[in-house]
Amino acid sequence: MAIRIEELKDKLIPMSRSIQGELNPGTDDGRNIVSKGLLLFRQNLVSNVKVRDEEASADVQDVTPVSVRLDLQFPMLSKCSCPYSGWCRHQMAVFFMLYNKVARVSEWIQDWRSQESSPASAVDDNDNSSLSELLKKHGSTGALRKASDLLQERKTRGNTPHEWWQFFETLLQKEDLQLLERQPYLMDVIIQNIYKRFNKEAPFEREWKPLYQLFATFFLTLKVDGFLQKRDIELNREQYALFDYLLDQMEDAVEKLSVHAMPFSFDPFIAFLKERSAEMSEDLDHSITVKAEVYRFIWYYLFKQKAWRRDEVNRLEASGTPQDPFTQIALLHQYLLLEEFEKADEMVEAIGTELVVYSEFWLVKFVLSKRYEALLLLLKAILKRLPVYIEERDHYEASSFVRWFVRKLPTEWLMERDPHFLRELLLSMLPFSYYSYTEFLLNTKSYREWVELQKYMGYSIPEMENLGLPQVYKESPELALPLYYNGVVDAIEQKNRDSYRQAVRYMKKIRTIYKKLKQTDKWDAYLTYNLEKYKRLRAFQEECRKGKLIDA
């Protein structure tokens, strides 16, 4: 950017106020523009951002790519190449991208949302309503209450896990979870704010704070998931960020707890969580996805005693629901932690393609803890299911999944341990794993397979030059010949002066390769064939002379 962050902030703050004044949070149009712009920003679909003086420009990769120009001084004069007249979601996304450099976007959203209630809650200076009338009007809804009433209602946290749980119930009653239904585009912001309010009630003692944090996140995860399930609210991939946030906070709490040995006074609290996890596993009001994440997390980090894990296996095996997806995931988790790999292998066969969905936790944690035998067992099982799993999804879902899965793969470890297996994994995900597979082939110097892959994908020579063709040309030039042959034919068939020059450049590459191979007779035959075949293309013949291919 051409201006400094301080200067950008001076421009964006007034611009922010102008946008907030223009977009009404009480209308569907205002909410749609903000929510869709926020989604584009969070999906990293804004690129090529440039700021010059009083103007900012960027590209937004929506269903149809658009170009945006923001007027920082007069925002409503901004332009977008989309057909929407007025301030649109693309301009909103670019604004969020800029605003994120100087302040928190979530705070902007909260500030904007507050405008919806401020006019209704404002009291006119000429309004002579008494305090009693206001209490009568708003007291029933809980929006306005006396401080003395609040003090009487205030509950203490207590010193036992059951008292903590009841205290959380009291705190949650003061929250409006229906906001999750009314404002689904702000789910993660709403949950973050609720969690912050819970955290303000944490114990003063430093050693108790992480345990409180763990309890609070565990409680909120279960309650929020139960709320969403009862109302049949389906979350998309972006909205699941609210659970990612809670699980991140849970992991942060566990890391703090693991710094020192836990005091004996923590034992009742850990035992309480263990009981709650068992209740959660049997509760049908929770989603399998959230249950699986929370269950695996606490049993991996917190309940490490082998005796506890064996007791849990016995409980799950005796539950009478061996076909239940959650029970299968939970049992597989316990078998892997106990290193009972034969039983784990049997359970893997029973789970089916859903194993792929739940694999992220194990891939990440088992790499970090160097549980390589368990990791390899899972990856081999996943390999069998990948083609079917990918085929069942549309192009966008399959592409997104493969990008995510490849990022989670322990690529470096697999390269050292079993490169052939890594090749099979990447090969099974083509064409979506093209770039990762290309990089693998270049790193392993599998140039013949690399050439075959390019033929299969049908990329042009200019595209392949950014994907490893120079490396193949340098280290194994004879394998690059078929690609340049095709490049020459494609360029000549375009029948224009620029494409003829391009064809000549490729032919020079072919000539250099034949000279390195000491097969100049083949080059002569190839050149003669092309000159004869395209003798009617005078411009091509002229470019050959200019390039000194003829009479050289």
Short mmCIF file of N, CA, C and O in Angstrom, two decimals, residues 461-462 465 469 473 481 483-485 487-489 491-492 494 496-513 523 526-527 530 540 543-549:
data_model
loop_
_atom_site.label_atom_id
_atom_site.label_comp_id
_atom_site.label_asym_id
_atom_site.label_seq_id
_atom_site.Cartn_x
_atom_site.Cartn_y
_atom_site.Cartn_z
N ILE A 461 1.81 -24.72 -22.81
CA ILE A 461 3.23 -24.54 -22.46
C ILE A 461 3.42 -23.36 -21.51
O ILE A 461 4.12 -23.50 -20.49
N PRO A 462 2.83 -22.17 -21.76
CA PRO A 462 3.02 -21.05 -20.81
C PRO A 462 2.57 -21.40 -19.39
O PRO A 462 3.19 -20.99 -18.42
N GLU A 465 5.12 -23.75 -17.80
CA GLU A 465 6.40 -23.10 -17.45
C GLU A 465 6.40 -22.60 -16.02
O GLU A 465 7.45 -22.42 -15.41
N LEU A 469 8.02 -27.03 -15.80
CA LEU A 469 8.59 -27.40 -17.10
C LEU A 469 10.07 -27.02 -17.23
O LEU A 469 10.86 -27.82 -17.77
N TYR A 473 12.92 -29.63 -18.38
CA TYR A 473 13.71 -29.30 -19.57
C TYR A 473 15.21 -29.34 -19.26
O TYR A 473 16.03 -29.77 -20.08
N LEU A 481 10.17 -33.27 -24.82
CA LEU A 481 9.94 -33.17 -26.27
C LEU A 481 8.46 -33.27 -26.66
O LEU A 481 7.96 -32.43 -27.42
N LEU A 483 5.81 -32.49 -25.11
CA LEU A 483 5.08 -31.29 -24.71
C LEU A 483 5.35 -30.14 -25.68
O LEU A 483 4.43 -29.40 -26.06
N TYR A 484 6.60 -29.99 -26.08
CA TYR A 484 6.94 -28.92 -27.03
C TYR A 484 6.38 -29.23 -28.42
O TYR A 484 5.98 -28.32 -29.15
N TYR A 485 6.35 -30.52 -28.81
CA TYR A 485 5.72 -30.89 -30.09
C TYR A 485 4.27 -30.40 -30.12
O TYR A 485 3.83 -29.74 -31.07
N GLY A 487 2.96 -28.14 -28.21
CA GLY A 487 2.93 -26.68 -28.13
C GLY A 487 3.11 -26.03 -29.49
O GLY A 487 2.44 -25.03 -29.80
N VAL A 488 3.98 -26.60 -30.33
CA VAL A 488 4.21 -26.05 -31.68
C VAL A 488 2.94 -26.18 -32.51
O VAL A 488 2.50 -25.23 -33.17
N VAL A 489 2.33 -27.35 -32.49
CA VAL A 489 1.11 -27.58 -33.28
C VAL A 489 0.00 -26.63 -32.83
O VAL A 489 -0.67 -26.00 -33.66
N ALA A 491 0.23 -23.75 -31.31
CA ALA A 491 0.53 -22.36 -31.65
C ALA A 491 0.31 -22.08 -33.14
O ALA A 491 -0.28 -21.05 -33.51
N ILE A 492 0.75 -22.99 -34.02
CA ILE A 492 0.58 -22.77 -35.47
C ILE A 492 -0.89 -22.78 -35.84
O ILE A 492 -1.34 -21.99 -36.69
N GLN A 494 -3.31 -21.60 -34.33
CA GLN A 494 -3.98 -20.33 -34.01
C GLN A 494 -3.90 -19.33 -35.16
O GLN A 494 -4.67 -18.38 -35.24
N ASN A 496 -1.88 -16.78 -36.27
CA ASN A 496 -1.64 -15.33 -36.20
C ASN A 496 -0.16 -15.11 -35.92
O ASN A 496 0.56 -16.05 -35.53
N ARG A 497 0.29 -13.90 -36.15
CA ARG A 497 1.74 -13.61 -36.12
C ARG A 497 2.34 -13.92 -34.76
O ARG A 497 3.42 -14.52 -34.66
N ASP A 498 1.65 -13.54 -33.66
CA ASP A 498 2.18 -13.80 -32.33
C ASP A 498 2.31 -15.29 -32.04
O ASP A 498 3.30 -15.74 -31.44
N SER A 499 1.31 -16.06 -32.45
CA SER A 499 1.38 -17.50 -32.20
C SER A 499 2.47 -18.16 -33.03
O SER A 499 3.09 -19.14 -32.59
N TYR A 500 2.75 -17.62 -34.23
CA TYR A 500 3.86 -18.17 -35.04
C TYR A 500 5.20 -17.92 -34.35
O TYR A 500 6.08 -18.79 -34.34
N ARG A 501 5.34 -16.72 -33.76
CA ARG A 501 6.59 -16.44 -33.02
C ARG A 501 6.73 -17.41 -31.84
O ARG A 501 7.83 -17.87 -31.55
N GLN A 502 5.60 -17.66 -31.19
CA GLN A 502 5.63 -18.61 -30.06
C GLN A 502 6.02 -20.00 -30.55
O GLN A 502 6.83 -20.69 -29.90
N ALA A 503 5.48 -20.42 -31.68
CA ALA A 503 5.84 -21.73 -32.24
C ALA A 503 7.32 -21.82 -32.53
O ALA A 503 7.97 -22.85 -32.29
N VAL A 504 7.89 -20.74 -33.05
CA VAL A 504 9.33 -20.72 -33.36
C VAL A 504 10.15 -20.85 -32.08
O VAL A 504 11.17 -21.55 -32.05
N ARG A 505 9.70 -20.18 -30.99
CA ARG A 505 10.43 -20.30 -29.73
C ARG A 505 10.43 -21.74 -29.24
O ARG A 505 11.44 -22.26 -28.75
N TYR A 506 9.29 -22.42 -29.36
CA TYR A 506 9.22 -23.82 -28.95
C TYR A 506 10.10 -24.70 -29.83
O TYR A 506 10.74 -25.65 -29.35
N MET A 507 10.13 -24.39 -31.12
CA MET A 507 10.97 -25.18 -32.04
C MET A 507 12.45 -25.01 -31.71
O MET A 507 13.25 -25.94 -31.85
N LYS A 508 12.84 -23.84 -31.25
CA LYS A 508 14.23 -23.63 -30.82
C LYS A 508 14.54 -24.49 -29.60
O LYS A 508 15.65 -25.02 -29.47
N LYS A 509 13.56 -24.61 -28.71
CA LYS A 509 13.75 -25.49 -27.54
C LYS A 509 13.97 -26.93 -28.01
O LYS A 509 14.83 -27.65 -27.50
N ILE A 510 13.16 -27.35 -28.99
CA ILE A 510 13.29 -28.71 -29.53
C ILE A 510 14.67 -28.90 -30.15
O ILE A 510 15.33 -29.94 -29.97
N ARG A 511 15.13 -27.91 -30.91
CA ARG A 511 16.45 -27.99 -31.55
C ARG A 511 17.55 -28.13 -30.49
O ARG A 511 18.46 -28.97 -30.63
N THR A 512 17.45 -27.35 -29.39
CA THR A 512 18.45 -27.43 -28.32
C THR A 512 18.46 -28.82 -27.68
O THR A 512 19.52 -29.37 -27.39
N ILE A 513 17.26 -29.39 -27.48
CA ILE A 513 17.18 -30.72 -26.86
C ILE A 513 17.85 -31.76 -27.76
O ILE A 513 18.64 -32.60 -27.30
N TRP A 523 16.30 -33.63 -35.67
CA TRP A 523 15.87 -32.23 -35.74
C TRP A 523 15.69 -31.80 -37.19
O TRP A 523 14.70 -31.15 -37.53
N TYR A 526 12.51 -33.19 -38.48
CA TYR A 526 11.36 -32.51 -37.87
C TYR A 526 11.14 -31.14 -38.51
O TYR A 526 9.99 -30.77 -38.83
N LEU A 527 12.21 -30.38 -38.69
CA LEU A 527 12.10 -29.04 -39.29
C LEU A 527 11.59 -29.14 -40.72
O LEU A 527 10.69 -28.39 -41.13
N ASN A 530 7.84 -29.84 -40.82
CA ASN A 530 7.00 -28.68 -40.49
C ASN A 530 6.99 -27.65 -41.62
O ASN A 530 5.94 -27.08 -41.93
N PHE A 540 4.28 -17.78 -41.14
CA PHE A 540 5.03 -18.75 -40.33
C PHE A 540 6.42 -18.98 -40.92
O PHE A 540 7.42 -19.03 -40.19
N GLU A 543 8.58 -16.07 -40.02
CA GLU A 543 9.04 -16.12 -38.63
C GLU A 543 10.15 -17.15 -38.44
O GLU A 543 11.05 -16.97 -37.63
N CYS A 544 10.09 -18.24 -39.20
CA CYS A 544 11.16 -19.24 -39.13
C CYS A 544 12.48 -18.66 -39.64
O CYS A 544 13.55 -18.94 -39.07
N ARG A 545 12.38 -17.82 -40.68
CA ARG A 545 13.60 -17.18 -41.19
C ARG A 545 14.14 -16.16 -40.19
O ARG A 545 15.34 -16.08 -39.93
N LYS A 546 13.21 -15.37 -39.60
CA LYS A 546 13.63 -14.39 -38.61
C LYS A 546 14.26 -15.07 -37.40
O LYS A 546 15.20 -14.55 -36.79
N GLY A 547 13.74 -16.22 -37.04
CA GLY A 547 14.28 -16.96 -35.90
C GLY A 547 15.49 -17.79 -36.25
O GLY A 547 15.99 -18.56 -35.41
N LYS A 548 15.95 -17.66 -37.51
CA LYS A 548 17.16 -18.35 -37.99
C LYS A 548 17.03 -19.88 -37.91
O LYS A 548 17.99 -20.59 -37.66
N LEU A 549 15.76 -20.34 -38.09
CA LEU A 549 15.57 -21.78 -38.20
C LEU A 549 15.84 -22.25 -39.63
O LEU A 549 16.25 -23.38 -39.87
#
